[in-house]
Amino acid sequence: MTEHLTRVNGVELCHETFGAPGARPLLLIMGLGAPMTWWDDEFCADLAGQGFRVIRFDNRDAGRSSRMRGRPNLAQAYLLRSAPYSLADMAEDAAGLLDALGVDAAHVAGASMGGMIAQTLAVRHPARVRSLTSIMSSTGGRLVGRPSPRAMSMLLAAPPRTRADYVELLVRTFRVIGSPGYPFDEERMRRRAERTYDRGVPPGGSLRQLAAIMADRDRAPRLRKIRVPALVVHGARDPLVHVSGGRATARAIPGADLDIVPGMGHDLPREVWPRVTAGITRIANRADATG
């Protein structure tokens, strides 16, 4: 695997692929403040083994992709729907990356904010999305998917000043928002945090992305126009995006499958990987079978 930088939609996106070049494309979109490497190598390799050309990338303001400008005001984002950029801009980044890679249409899976971007991509560019998997995400409706006060406080914690501070903050955060039904692997989380910091954590990037989330309108009316096979996966014990967000997403997308995973919070513990990859593969197979 080799990372590449490609300029699309006015930004540079860092991306890499797994699997055979001629395999059916699967675009993975990660969430708030998270680089592409949070789609674990083994997770991507498993999907490649199931016949996908897996494409993962750093969103703008994450990892090695472009660092954006602007000081977001979260109150203005929520009340006035004003932000340095939008989820629609981020969906256009994804569409531009597909263009750059010569991919007419792909199966698309997104986690958390990545699910919101994937939904927006499916609405704005229906011909580009062959199937949609939305994981631990929501519709943007303000009465569903709401975080617990403790989980929200982790998002608004003071930004870390050093590598060690970043590692400790990420460990503390996932102790709060992670999956209570599965063992917490602190050593794995520390390695992830170290790798994330070393690849790059843009100052203010997570807040700009959070502003984009808060400024977006309820996507449910738009999601009702989606006509591709869709799967919604959500943790039954997600404190950051309440399970009501997943249920609302599945209600909004016609014919969507809903998989509520017991014991899962706002992460993808290794123990649920087979269930999630099987779901992505199943919904993609359905899409390919129906054309």
Tab-separated table of N, CA and C in Angstrom, residues 30-196:
chain	number	residue	atom	x	y	z
A	30	MET	N	-14.282	8.105	6.803
A	30	MET	CA	-14.143	8.079	8.254
A	30	MET	C	-14.773	9.319	8.886
A	31	GLY	N	-14.814	9.332	10.229
A	31	GLY	CA	-15.572	10.325	10.967
A	31	GLY	C	-14.767	11.484	11.517
A	32	LEU	N	-15.374	12.161	12.465
A	32	LEU	CA	-14.881	13.416	13.020
A	32	LEU	C	-13.455	13.299	13.548
A	33	GLY	N	-12.570	14.124	12.998
A	33	GLY	CA	-11.199	14.182	13.481
A	33	GLY	C	-10.378	12.944	13.225
A	34	ALA	N	-10.916	12.015	12.460
A	34	ALA	CA	-10.282	10.705	12.301
A	34	ALA	C	-9.657	10.562	10.920
A	35	PRO	N	-8.415	10.112	10.849
A	35	PRO	CA	-7.792	9.855	9.551
A	35	PRO	C	-8.260	8.529	8.977
A	36	MET	N	-7.853	8.274	7.745
A	36	MET	CA	-8.255	7.042	7.068
A	36	MET	C	-7.762	5.796	7.787
A	37	THR	N	-6.668	5.924	8.548
A	37	THR	CA	-6.100	4.755	9.220
A	37	THR	C	-6.983	4.228	10.345
A	38	TRP	N	-8.057	4.977	10.692
A	38	TRP	CA	-9.000	4.429	11.659
A	38	TRP	C	-9.876	3.347	11.034
A	39	TRP	N	-9.863	3.258	9.707
A	39	TRP	CA	-10.309	2.015	9.061
A	39	TRP	C	-9.085	1.095	9.121
A	40	ASP	N	-9.053	0.228	10.105
A	40	ASP	CA	-7.846	-0.562	10.363
A	40	ASP	C	-7.380	-1.329	9.136
A	41	ASP	N	-6.060	-1.499	9.025
A	41	ASP	CA	-5.497	-2.233	7.891
A	41	ASP	C	-6.134	-3.606	7.744
A	42	GLU	N	-6.290	-4.308	8.877
A	42	GLU	CA	-6.848	-5.662	8.811
A	42	GLU	C	-8.306	-5.647	8.364
A	43	PHE	N	-9.044	-4.643	8.799
A	43	PHE	CA	-10.445	-4.492	8.384
A	43	PHE	C	-10.519	-4.294	6.872
A	44	CYS	N	-9.653	-3.426	6.350
A	44	CYS	CA	-9.631	-3.170	4.905
A	44	CYS	C	-9.181	-4.404	4.131
A	45	ALA	N	-8.191	-5.116	4.675
A	45	ALA	CA	-7.695	-6.318	4.008
A	45	ALA	C	-8.786	-7.393	3.950
A	46	ASP	N	-9.589	-7.472	5.011
A	46	ASP	CA	-10.685	-8.435	5.012
A	46	ASP	C	-11.683	-8.109	3.910
A	47	LEU	N	-12.018	-6.831	3.755
A	47	LEU	CA	-12.937	-6.432	2.694
A	47	LEU	C	-12.331	-6.686	1.318
A	48	ALA	N	-11.033	-6.421	1.178
A	48	ALA	CA	-10.367	-6.713	-0.098
A	48	ALA	C	-10.447	-8.197	-0.408
A	49	GLY	N	-10.334	-9.028	0.632
A	49	GLY	CA	-10.432	-10.466	0.449
A	49	GLY	C	-11.820	-10.916	0.028
A	50	GLN	N	-12.822	-10.054	0.224
A	50	GLN	CA	-14.183	-10.378	-0.185
A	50	GLN	C	-14.539	-9.774	-1.549
A	51	GLY	N	-13.491	-9.363	-2.266
A	51	GLY	CA	-13.703	-8.968	-3.655
A	51	GLY	C	-13.855	-7.488	-3.911
A	52	PHE	N	-13.386	-6.649	-2.968
A	52	PHE	CA	-13.481	-5.210	-3.157
A	52	PHE	C	-12.109	-4.605	-3.442
A	53	ARG	N	-12.119	-3.538	-4.199
A	53	ARG	CA	-10.988	-2.617	-4.254
A	53	ARG	C	-11.306	-1.521	-3.239
A	54	VAL	N	-10.700	-1.609	-2.076
A	54	VAL	CA	-11.029	-0.715	-0.966
A	54	VAL	C	-10.247	0.589	-1.118
A	55	ILE	N	-10.960	1.692	-1.066
A	55	ILE	CA	-10.363	3.024	-1.158
A	55	ILE	C	-10.630	3.744	0.157
A	56	ARG	N	-9.575	4.121	0.855
A	56	ARG	CA	-9.757	4.921	2.060
A	56	ARG	C	-8.976	6.226	1.912
A	57	PHE	N	-9.436	7.265	2.587
A	57	PHE	CA	-8.789	8.567	2.419
A	57	PHE	C	-8.963	9.412	3.668
A	58	ASP	N	-8.050	10.360	3.832
A	58	ASP	CA	-8.173	11.363	4.882
A	58	ASP	C	-9.124	12.451	4.400
A	59	ASN	N	-10.182	12.721	5.164
A	59	ASN	CA	-11.020	13.869	4.867
A	59	ASN	C	-10.189	15.156	4.951
A	60	ARG	N	-10.667	16.223	4.344
A	60	ARG	CA	-10.051	17.532	4.580
A	60	ARG	C	-10.013	17.783	6.100
A	61	ASP	N	-8.967	18.423	6.554
A	61	ASP	CA	-8.774	18.725	7.973
A	61	ASP	C	-8.532	17.471	8.807
A	62	ALA	N	-7.986	16.427	8.187
A	62	ALA	CA	-7.609	15.223	8.933
A	62	ALA	C	-6.383	14.605	8.277
A	63	GLY	N	-5.538	13.999	9.085
A	63	GLY	CA	-4.392	13.276	8.560
A	63	GLY	C	-3.518	14.134	7.678
A	64	ARG	N	-3.208	13.610	6.499
A	64	ARG	CA	-2.289	14.280	5.577
A	64	ARG	C	-2.996	15.041	4.464
A	65	SER	N	-4.325	15.124	4.541
A	65	SER	CA	-5.057	15.931	3.564
A	65	SER	C	-4.969	17.409	3.939
A	66	SER	N	-5.515	18.248	3.089
A	66	SER	CA	-5.388	19.687	3.263
A	66	SER	C	-5.903	20.162	4.615
A	67	ARG	N	-5.141	21.084	5.205
A	67	ARG	CA	-5.578	21.765	6.414
A	67	ARG	C	-6.315	23.030	6.001
A	68	MET	N	-7.510	23.184	6.531
A	68	MET	CA	-8.354	24.288	6.112
A	68	MET	C	-8.177	25.476	7.054
A	69	ARG	N	-8.843	26.570	6.718
A	69	ARG	CA	-8.755	27.780	7.522
A	69	ARG	C	-10.127	28.130	8.074
A	70	GLY	N	-10.118	29.028	9.036
A	70	GLY	CA	-11.373	29.492	9.620
A	70	GLY	C	-11.502	29.077	11.067
A	71	ARG	N	-12.013	29.993	11.868
A	71	ARG	CA	-12.251	29.701	13.283
A	71	ARG	C	-13.749	29.498	13.470
A	72	PRO	N	-14.190	28.273	13.618
A	72	PRO	CA	-15.632	28.027	13.695
A	72	PRO	C	-16.224	28.519	15.006
A	73	ASN	N	-17.438	29.006	14.917
A	73	ASN	CA	-18.231	29.357	16.084
A	73	ASN	C	-19.368	28.345	16.150
A	74	LEU	N	-19.313	27.450	17.122
A	74	LEU	CA	-20.286	26.365	17.157
A	74	LEU	C	-21.703	26.862	17.408
A	75	ALA	N	-21.835	27.957	18.142
A	75	ALA	CA	-23.175	28.513	18.357
A	75	ALA	C	-23.747	29.023	17.041
A	76	GLN	N	-22.920	29.695	16.242
A	76	GLN	CA	-23.386	30.157	14.938
A	76	GLN	C	-23.678	28.985	14.010
A	77	ALA	N	-22.856	27.943	14.113
A	77	ALA	CA	-23.110	26.768	13.279
A	77	ALA	C	-24.474	26.172	13.598
A	78	TYR	N	-24.797	26.084	14.873
A	78	TYR	CA	-26.056	25.459	15.285
A	78	TYR	C	-27.250	26.366	14.998
A	79	LEU	N	-27.108	27.662	15.287
A	79	LEU	CA	-28.249	28.567	15.183
A	79	LEU	C	-28.393	29.172	13.790
A	80	LEU	N	-27.273	29.505	13.163
A	80	LEU	CA	-27.301	30.197	11.884
A	80	LEU	C	-26.883	29.305	10.719
A	81	ARG	N	-26.484	28.092	11.025
A	81	ARG	CA	-26.021	27.127	10.011
A	81	ARG	C	-24.865	27.709	9.196
A	82	SER	N	-23.925	28.302	9.923
A	82	SER	CA	-22.761	28.920	9.302
A	82	SER	C	-21.504	28.188	9.741
A	83	ALA	N	-20.680	27.781	8.772
A	83	ALA	CA	-19.458	27.029	9.076
A	83	ALA	C	-18.433	27.294	7.978
A	84	PRO	N	-17.139	27.067	8.276
A	84	PRO	CA	-16.108	27.298	7.249
A	84	PRO	C	-16.312	26.468	5.986
A	85	TYR	N	-16.881	25.291	6.127
A	85	TYR	CA	-17.250	24.462	4.987
A	85	TYR	C	-18.367	23.537	5.425
A	86	SER	N	-18.940	22.818	4.491
A	86	SER	CA	-20.137	22.026	4.763
A	86	SER	C	-19.904	20.544	4.524
A	87	LEU	N	-20.853	19.732	4.984
A	87	LEU	CA	-20.817	18.303	4.654
A	87	LEU	C	-20.958	18.101	3.150
A	88	ALA	N	-21.682	19.007	2.485
A	88	ALA	CA	-21.793	18.921	1.024
A	88	ALA	C	-20.428	19.112	0.374
A	89	ASP	N	-19.624	20.040	0.908
A	89	ASP	CA	-18.266	20.219	0.386
A	89	ASP	C	-17.462	18.931	0.545
A	90	MET	N	-17.625	18.276	1.682
A	90	MET	CA	-16.871	17.055	1.943
A	90	MET	C	-17.354	15.914	1.055
A	91	ALA	N	-18.666	15.904	0.752
A	91	ALA	CA	-19.186	14.911	-0.191
A	91	ALA	C	-18.630	15.156	-1.591
A	92	GLU	N	-18.468	16.430	-1.958
A	92	GLU	CA	-17.872	16.741	-3.257
A	92	GLU	C	-16.406	16.323	-3.296
A	93	ASP	N	-15.711	16.394	-2.154
A	93	ASP	CA	-14.346	15.862	-2.089
A	93	ASP	C	-14.344	14.385	-2.464
A	94	ALA	N	-15.279	13.631	-1.865
A	94	ALA	CA	-15.353	12.190	-2.137
A	94	ALA	C	-15.659	11.917	-3.600
A	95	ALA	N	-16.595	12.671	-4.164
A	95	ALA	CA	-16.930	12.496	-5.584
A	95	ALA	C	-15.731	12.830	-6.465
A	96	GLY	N	-14.999	13.877	-6.102
A	96	GLY	CA	-13.818	14.250	-6.869
A	96	GLY	C	-12.735	13.189	-6.806
A	97	LEU	N	-12.604	12.543	-5.654
A	97	LEU	CA	-11.616	11.473	-5.537
A	97	LEU	C	-11.987	10.308	-6.450
A	98	LEU	N	-13.266	9.956	-6.503
A	98	LEU	CA	-13.695	8.902	-7.419
A	98	LEU	C	-13.358	9.279	-8.859
A	99	ASP	N	-13.591	10.538	-9.214
A	99	ASP	CA	-13.235	11.009	-10.556
A	99	ASP	C	-11.742	10.800	-10.817
A	100	ALA	N	-10.927	11.225	-9.852
A	100	ALA	CA	-9.479	11.158	-10.030
A	100	ALA	C	-8.994	9.720	-10.177
A	101	LEU	N	-9.698	8.796	-9.541
A	101	LEU	CA	-9.314	7.384	-9.594
A	101	LEU	C	-9.971	6.654	-10.764
A	102	GLY	N	-10.751	7.363	-11.561
A	102	GLY	CA	-11.406	6.738	-12.708
A	102	GLY	C	-12.540	5.812	-12.334
A	103	VAL	N	-13.203	6.093	-11.212
A	103	VAL	CA	-14.294	5.246	-10.729
A	103	VAL	C	-15.620	5.935	-11.023
A	104	ASP	N	-16.430	5.321	-11.878
A	104	ASP	CA	-17.730	5.909	-12.209
A	104	ASP	C	-18.697	5.825	-11.039
A	105	ALA	N	-18.710	4.660	-10.365
A	105	ALA	CA	-19.617	4.454	-9.236
A	105	ALA	C	-18.982	3.452	-8.283
A	106	ALA	N	-19.244	3.640	-6.994
A	106	ALA	CA	-18.634	2.785	-5.984
A	106	ALA	C	-19.659	2.410	-4.926
A	107	HIS	N	-19.424	1.299	-4.280
A	107	HIS	CA	-20.099	1.024	-3.018
A	107	HIS	C	-19.479	1.966	-1.992
A	108	VAL	N	-20.289	2.504	-1.099
A	108	VAL	CA	-19.814	3.528	-0.176
A	108	VAL	C	-20.227	3.166	1.247
A	109	ALA	N	-19.271	3.251	2.165
A	109	ALA	CA	-19.544	3.035	3.587
A	109	ALA	C	-18.911	4.161	4.379
A	110	GLY	N	-19.657	4.712	5.319
A	110	GLY	CA	-19.138	5.793	6.144
A	110	GLY	C	-19.476	5.571	7.599
A	111	ALA	N	-18.567	6.010	8.477
A	111	ALA	CA	-18.753	5.855	9.913
A	111	ALA	C	-18.880	7.216	10.576
A	112	SER	N	-19.912	7.389	11.403
A	112	SER	CA	-20.134	8.612	12.165
A	112	SER	C	-20.282	9.798	11.206
A	113	MET	N	-19.443	10.832	11.302
A	113	MET	CA	-19.508	11.915	10.316
A	113	MET	C	-19.346	11.364	8.907
A	114	GLY	N	-18.534	10.316	8.752
A	114	GLY	CA	-18.368	9.700	7.439
A	114	GLY	C	-19.665	9.143	6.899
A	115	GLY	N	-20.541	8.654	7.793
A	115	GLY	CA	-21.856	8.214	7.358
A	115	GLY	C	-22.693	9.368	6.837
A	116	MET	N	-22.569	10.526	7.490
A	116	MET	CA	-23.293	11.711	7.034
A	116	MET	C	-22.797	12.154	5.661
A	117	ILE	N	-21.479	12.090	5.472
A	117	ILE	CA	-20.906	12.444	4.167
A	117	ILE	C	-21.366	11.447	3.110
A	118	ALA	N	-21.368	10.157	3.466
A	118	ALA	CA	-21.807	9.127	2.522
A	118	ALA	C	-23.268	9.323	2.141
A	119	GLN	N	-24.118	9.646	3.117
A	119	GLN	CA	-25.524	9.926	2.819
A	119	GLN	C	-25.643	11.101	1.857
A	120	THR	N	-24.869	12.153	2.126
A	120	THR	CA	-24.928	13.349	1.293
A	120	THR	C	-24.442	13.050	-0.119
A	121	LEU	N	-23.403	12.238	-0.227
A	121	LEU	CA	-22.911	11.829	-1.547
A	121	LEU	C	-23.991	11.077	-2.314
A	122	ALA	N	-24.692	10.174	-1.635
A	122	ALA	CA	-25.739	9.387	-2.292
A	122	ALA	C	-26.895	10.268	-2.760
A	123	VAL	N	-27.177	11.336	-2.013
A	123	VAL	CA	-28.253	12.248	-2.390
A	123	VAL	C	-27.833	13.148	-3.541
A	124	ARG	N	-26.616	13.695	-3.455
A	124	ARG	CA	-26.156	14.661	-4.453
A	124	ARG	C	-25.711	13.993	-5.751
A	125	HIS	N	-25.197	12.766	-5.650
A	125	HIS	CA	-24.672	12.070	-6.823
A	125	HIS	C	-25.193	10.622	-6.837
A	126	PRO	N	-26.484	10.436	-7.031
A	126	PRO	CA	-27.056	9.087	-6.927
A	126	PRO	C	-26.437	8.081	-7.884
A	127	ALA	N	-25.970	8.528	-9.038
A	127	ALA	CA	-25.388	7.591	-9.999
A	127	ALA	C	-23.999	7.126	-9.593
A	128	ARG	N	-23.394	7.796	-8.614
A	128	ARG	CA	-22.034	7.443	-8.200
A	128	ARG	C	-22.007	6.411	-7.078
A	129	VAL	N	-23.159	6.158	-6.441
A	129	VAL	CA	-23.219	5.287	-5.265
A	129	VAL	C	-24.001	4.027	-5.613
A	130	ARG	N	-23.318	2.884	-5.578
A	130	ARG	CA	-23.957	1.615	-5.944
A	130	ARG	C	-24.682	0.994	-4.760
A	131	SER	N	-24.121	1.140	-3.575
A	131	SER	CA	-24.793	0.746	-2.346
A	131	SER	C	-24.280	1.661	-1.250
A	132	LEU	N	-25.060	1.781	-0.170
A	132	LEU	CA	-24.725	2.696	0.913
A	132	LEU	C	-24.772	1.959	2.242
A	133	THR	N	-23.691	2.064	3.023
A	133	THR	CA	-23.681	1.566	4.396
A	133	THR	C	-23.362	2.728	5.321
A	134	SER	N	-24.296	3.046	6.205
A	134	SER	CA	-24.156	4.149	7.160
A	134	SER	C	-23.970	3.549	8.545
A	135	ILE	N	-22.821	3.823	9.152
A	135	ILE	CA	-22.447	3.188	10.424
A	135	ILE	C	-22.387	4.239	11.526
A	136	MET	N	-23.038	3.974	12.642
A	136	MET	CA	-23.075	4.835	13.835
A	136	MET	C	-23.234	6.307	13.474
A	137	SER	N	-24.220	6.582	12.601
A	137	SER	CA	-24.447	7.931	12.109
A	137	SER	C	-25.901	8.322	12.363
A	138	SER	N	-26.326	9.435	11.758
A	138	SER	CA	-27.668	9.934	11.982
A	138	SER	C	-28.121	10.735	10.768
A	139	THR	N	-29.341	11.286	10.856
A	139	THR	CA	-29.923	12.035	9.747
A	139	THR	C	-29.629	13.525	9.824
A	140	GLY	N	-29.099	13.987	10.936
A	140	GLY	CA	-28.946	15.421	11.143
A	140	GLY	C	-30.159	16.049	11.804
A	141	GLY	N	-31.215	15.285	11.992
A	141	GLY	CA	-32.373	15.785	12.728
A	141	GLY	C	-31.996	16.074	14.173
A	142	ARG	N	-32.459	17.160	14.711
A	142	ARG	CA	-31.978	17.587	16.031
A	142	ARG	C	-32.671	16.905	17.192
A	143	LEU	N	-33.637	16.050	16.909
A	143	LEU	CA	-34.303	15.318	17.974
A	143	LEU	C	-33.861	13.858	18.037
A	144	VAL	N	-32.967	13.457	17.140
A	144	VAL	CA	-32.487	12.073	17.130
A	144	VAL	C	-30.956	12.065	17.145
A	145	GLY	N	-30.393	10.964	17.622
A	145	GLY	CA	-28.943	10.802	17.591
A	145	GLY	C	-28.196	11.732	18.522
A	146	ARG	N	-28.852	12.250	19.536
A	146	ARG	CA	-28.219	13.247	20.392
A	146	ARG	C	-27.203	12.604	21.342
A	147	PRO	N	-26.054	13.256	21.554
A	147	PRO	CA	-25.032	12.692	22.436
A	147	PRO	C	-25.402	12.853	23.902
A	148	SER	N	-24.861	11.969	24.709
A	148	SER	CA	-24.993	12.156	26.150
A	148	SER	C	-24.140	13.354	26.565
A	149	PRO	N	-24.480	14.027	27.665
A	149	PRO	CA	-23.675	15.169	28.111
A	149	PRO	C	-22.205	14.818	28.317
A	150	ARG	N	-21.934	13.636	28.856
A	150	ARG	CA	-20.543	13.253	29.091
A	150	ARG	C	-19.801	13.050	27.781
A	151	ALA	N	-20.470	12.425	26.808
A	151	ALA	CA	-19.826	12.213	25.510
A	151	ALA	C	-19.575	13.545	24.815
A	152	MET	N	-20.540	14.456	24.889
A	152	MET	CA	-20.366	15.753	24.246
A	152	MET	C	-19.221	16.525	24.878
A	153	SER	N	-19.048	16.380	26.185
A	153	SER	CA	-17.956	17.090	26.856
A	153	SER	C	-16.602	16.635	26.344
A	154	MET	N	-16.494	15.378	25.915
A	154	MET	CA	-15.226	14.895	25.370
A	154	MET	C	-14.926	15.567	24.030
A	155	LEU	N	-15.973	15.807	23.215
A	155	LEU	CA	-15.768	16.478	21.931
A	155	LEU	C	-15.285	17.913	22.123
A	156	LEU	N	-15.715	18.537	23.213
A	156	LEU	CA	-15.411	19.944	23.439
A	156	LEU	C	-14.231	20.139	24.387
A	157	ALA	N	-13.489	19.068	24.668
A	157	ALA	CA	-12.333	19.174	25.561
A	157	ALA	C	-11.279	20.087	24.944
A	158	ALA	N	-10.484	20.719	25.796
A	158	ALA	CA	-9.417	21.603	25.321
A	158	ALA	C	-8.466	20.827	24.431
A	159	PRO	N	-8.026	21.410	23.318
A	159	PRO	CA	-7.137	20.689	22.400
A	159	PRO	C	-5.809	20.362	23.063
A	160	PRO	N	-5.298	19.162	22.844
A	160	PRO	CA	-4.017	18.764	23.453
A	160	PRO	C	-2.856	19.549	22.852
A	161	ARG	N	-1.849	19.808	23.662
A	161	ARG	CA	-0.705	20.593	23.205
A	161	ARG	C	0.476	19.729	22.787
A	162	THR	N	0.537	18.497	23.271
A	162	THR	CA	1.674	17.629	22.978
A	162	THR	C	1.186	16.277	22.511
A	163	ARG	N	2.113	15.495	21.983
A	163	ARG	CA	1.798	14.136	21.556
A	163	ARG	C	1.272	13.320	22.722
A	164	ALA	N	1.922	13.420	23.878
A	164	ALA	CA	1.485	12.656	25.050
A	164	ALA	C	0.080	13.074	25.476
A	165	ASP	N	-0.207	14.389	25.413
A	165	ASP	CA	-1.544	14.863	25.770
A	165	ASP	C	-2.593	14.316	24.810
A	166	TYR	N	-2.249	14.271	23.514
A	166	TYR	CA	-3.190	13.756	22.525
A	166	TYR	C	-3.501	12.285	22.792
A	167	VAL	N	-2.463	11.517	23.068
A	167	VAL	CA	-2.657	10.090	23.330
A	167	VAL	C	-3.568	9.902	24.537
A	168	GLU	N	-3.312	10.636	25.624
A	168	GLU	CA	-4.121	10.481	26.834
A	168	GLU	C	-5.562	10.905	26.583
A	169	LEU	N	-5.759	11.986	25.817
A	169	LEU	CA	-7.118	12.442	25.531
A	169	LEU	C	-7.882	11.410	24.723
A	170	LEU	N	-7.238	10.804	23.728
A	170	LEU	CA	-7.933	9.817	22.911
A	170	LEU	C	-8.297	8.580	23.737
A	171	VAL	N	-7.389	8.159	24.610
A	171	VAL	CA	-7.683	7.017	25.470
A	171	VAL	C	-8.876	7.334	26.370
A	172	ARG	N	-8.876	8.510	26.989
A	172	ARG	CA	-9.986	8.897	27.868
A	172	ARG	C	-11.293	8.989	27.085
A	173	THR	N	-11.212	9.547	25.883
A	173	THR	CA	-12.415	9.710	25.067
A	173	THR	C	-13.051	8.369	24.746
A	174	PHE	N	-12.237	7.403	24.326
A	174	PHE	CA	-12.819	6.123	23.927
A	174	PHE	C	-13.190	5.250	25.109
A	175	ARG	N	-12.689	5.571	26.273
A	175	ARG	CA	-13.228	4.916	27.467
A	175	ARG	C	-14.660	5.368	27.722
A	176	VAL	N	-14.987	6.580	27.287
A	176	VAL	CA	-16.331	7.113	27.467
A	176	VAL	C	-17.262	6.702	26.333
A	177	ILE	N	-16.787	6.820	25.070
A	177	ILE	CA	-17.698	6.614	23.935
A	177	ILE	C	-17.588	5.224	23.318
A	178	GLY	N	-16.601	4.432	23.756
A	178	GLY	CA	-16.387	3.110	23.171
A	178	GLY	C	-17.467	2.109	23.556
A	179	SER	N	-17.223	0.859	23.207
A	179	SER	CA	-18.228	-0.199	23.338
A	179	SER	C	-18.163	-0.879	24.697
A	180	PRO	N	-19.161	-0.646	25.566
A	180	PRO	CA	-19.121	-1.253	26.901
A	180	PRO	C	-19.298	-2.761	26.890
A	181	GLY	N	-19.817	-3.290	25.783
A	181	GLY	CA	-20.041	-4.727	25.712
A	181	GLY	C	-18.822	-5.525	25.280
A	182	TYR	N	-17.698	-4.827	25.041
A	182	TYR	CA	-16.485	-5.498	24.574
A	182	TYR	C	-15.287	-4.978	25.372
A	183	PRO	N	-14.237	-5.778	25.516
A	183	PRO	CA	-13.069	-5.335	26.286
A	183	PRO	C	-12.426	-4.110	25.642
A	184	PHE	N	-11.998	-3.171	26.481
A	184	PHE	CA	-11.301	-1.988	25.980
A	184	PHE	C	-9.822	-2.319	25.861
A	185	ASP	N	-9.301	-2.215	24.636
A	185	ASP	CA	-7.900	-2.532	24.360
A	185	ASP	C	-7.097	-1.238	24.428
A	186	GLU	N	-6.617	-0.908	25.614
A	186	GLU	CA	-5.925	0.369	25.792
A	186	GLU	C	-4.634	0.432	24.985
A	187	GLU	N	-3.894	-0.659	24.905
A	187	GLU	CA	-2.639	-0.641	24.168
A	187	GLU	C	-2.889	-0.371	22.689
A	188	ARG	N	-3.897	-0.997	22.123
A	188	ARG	CA	-4.242	-0.746	20.720
A	188	ARG	C	-4.658	0.708	20.526
A	189	MET	N	-5.415	1.252	21.472
A	189	MET	CA	-5.847	2.635	21.344
A	189	MET	C	-4.661	3.590	21.436
A	190	ARG	N	-3.707	3.282	22.280
A	190	ARG	CA	-2.520	4.136	22.376
A	190	ARG	C	-1.720	4.096	21.078
A	191	ARG	N	-1.586	2.942	20.475
A	191	ARG	CA	-0.869	2.852	19.196
A	191	ARG	C	-1.607	3.645	18.121
A	192	ARG	N	-2.939	3.536	18.112
A	192	ARG	CA	-3.726	4.290	17.136
A	192	ARG	C	-3.518	5.791	17.342
A	193	ALA	N	-3.552	6.232	18.586
A	193	ALA	CA	-3.388	7.653	18.880
A	193	ALA	C	-2.011	8.146	18.459
A	194	GLU	N	-0.989	7.361	18.722
A	194	GLU	CA	0.373	7.756	18.344
A	194	GLU	C	0.502	7.867	16.831
A	195	ARG	N	-0.047	6.886	16.117
A	195	ARG	CA	0.025	6.911	14.655
A	195	ARG	C	-0.757	8.094	14.106
A	196	THR	N	-1.906	8.371	14.702
A	196	THR	CA	-2.728	9.490	14.254
A	196	THR	C	-1.984	10.814	14.431
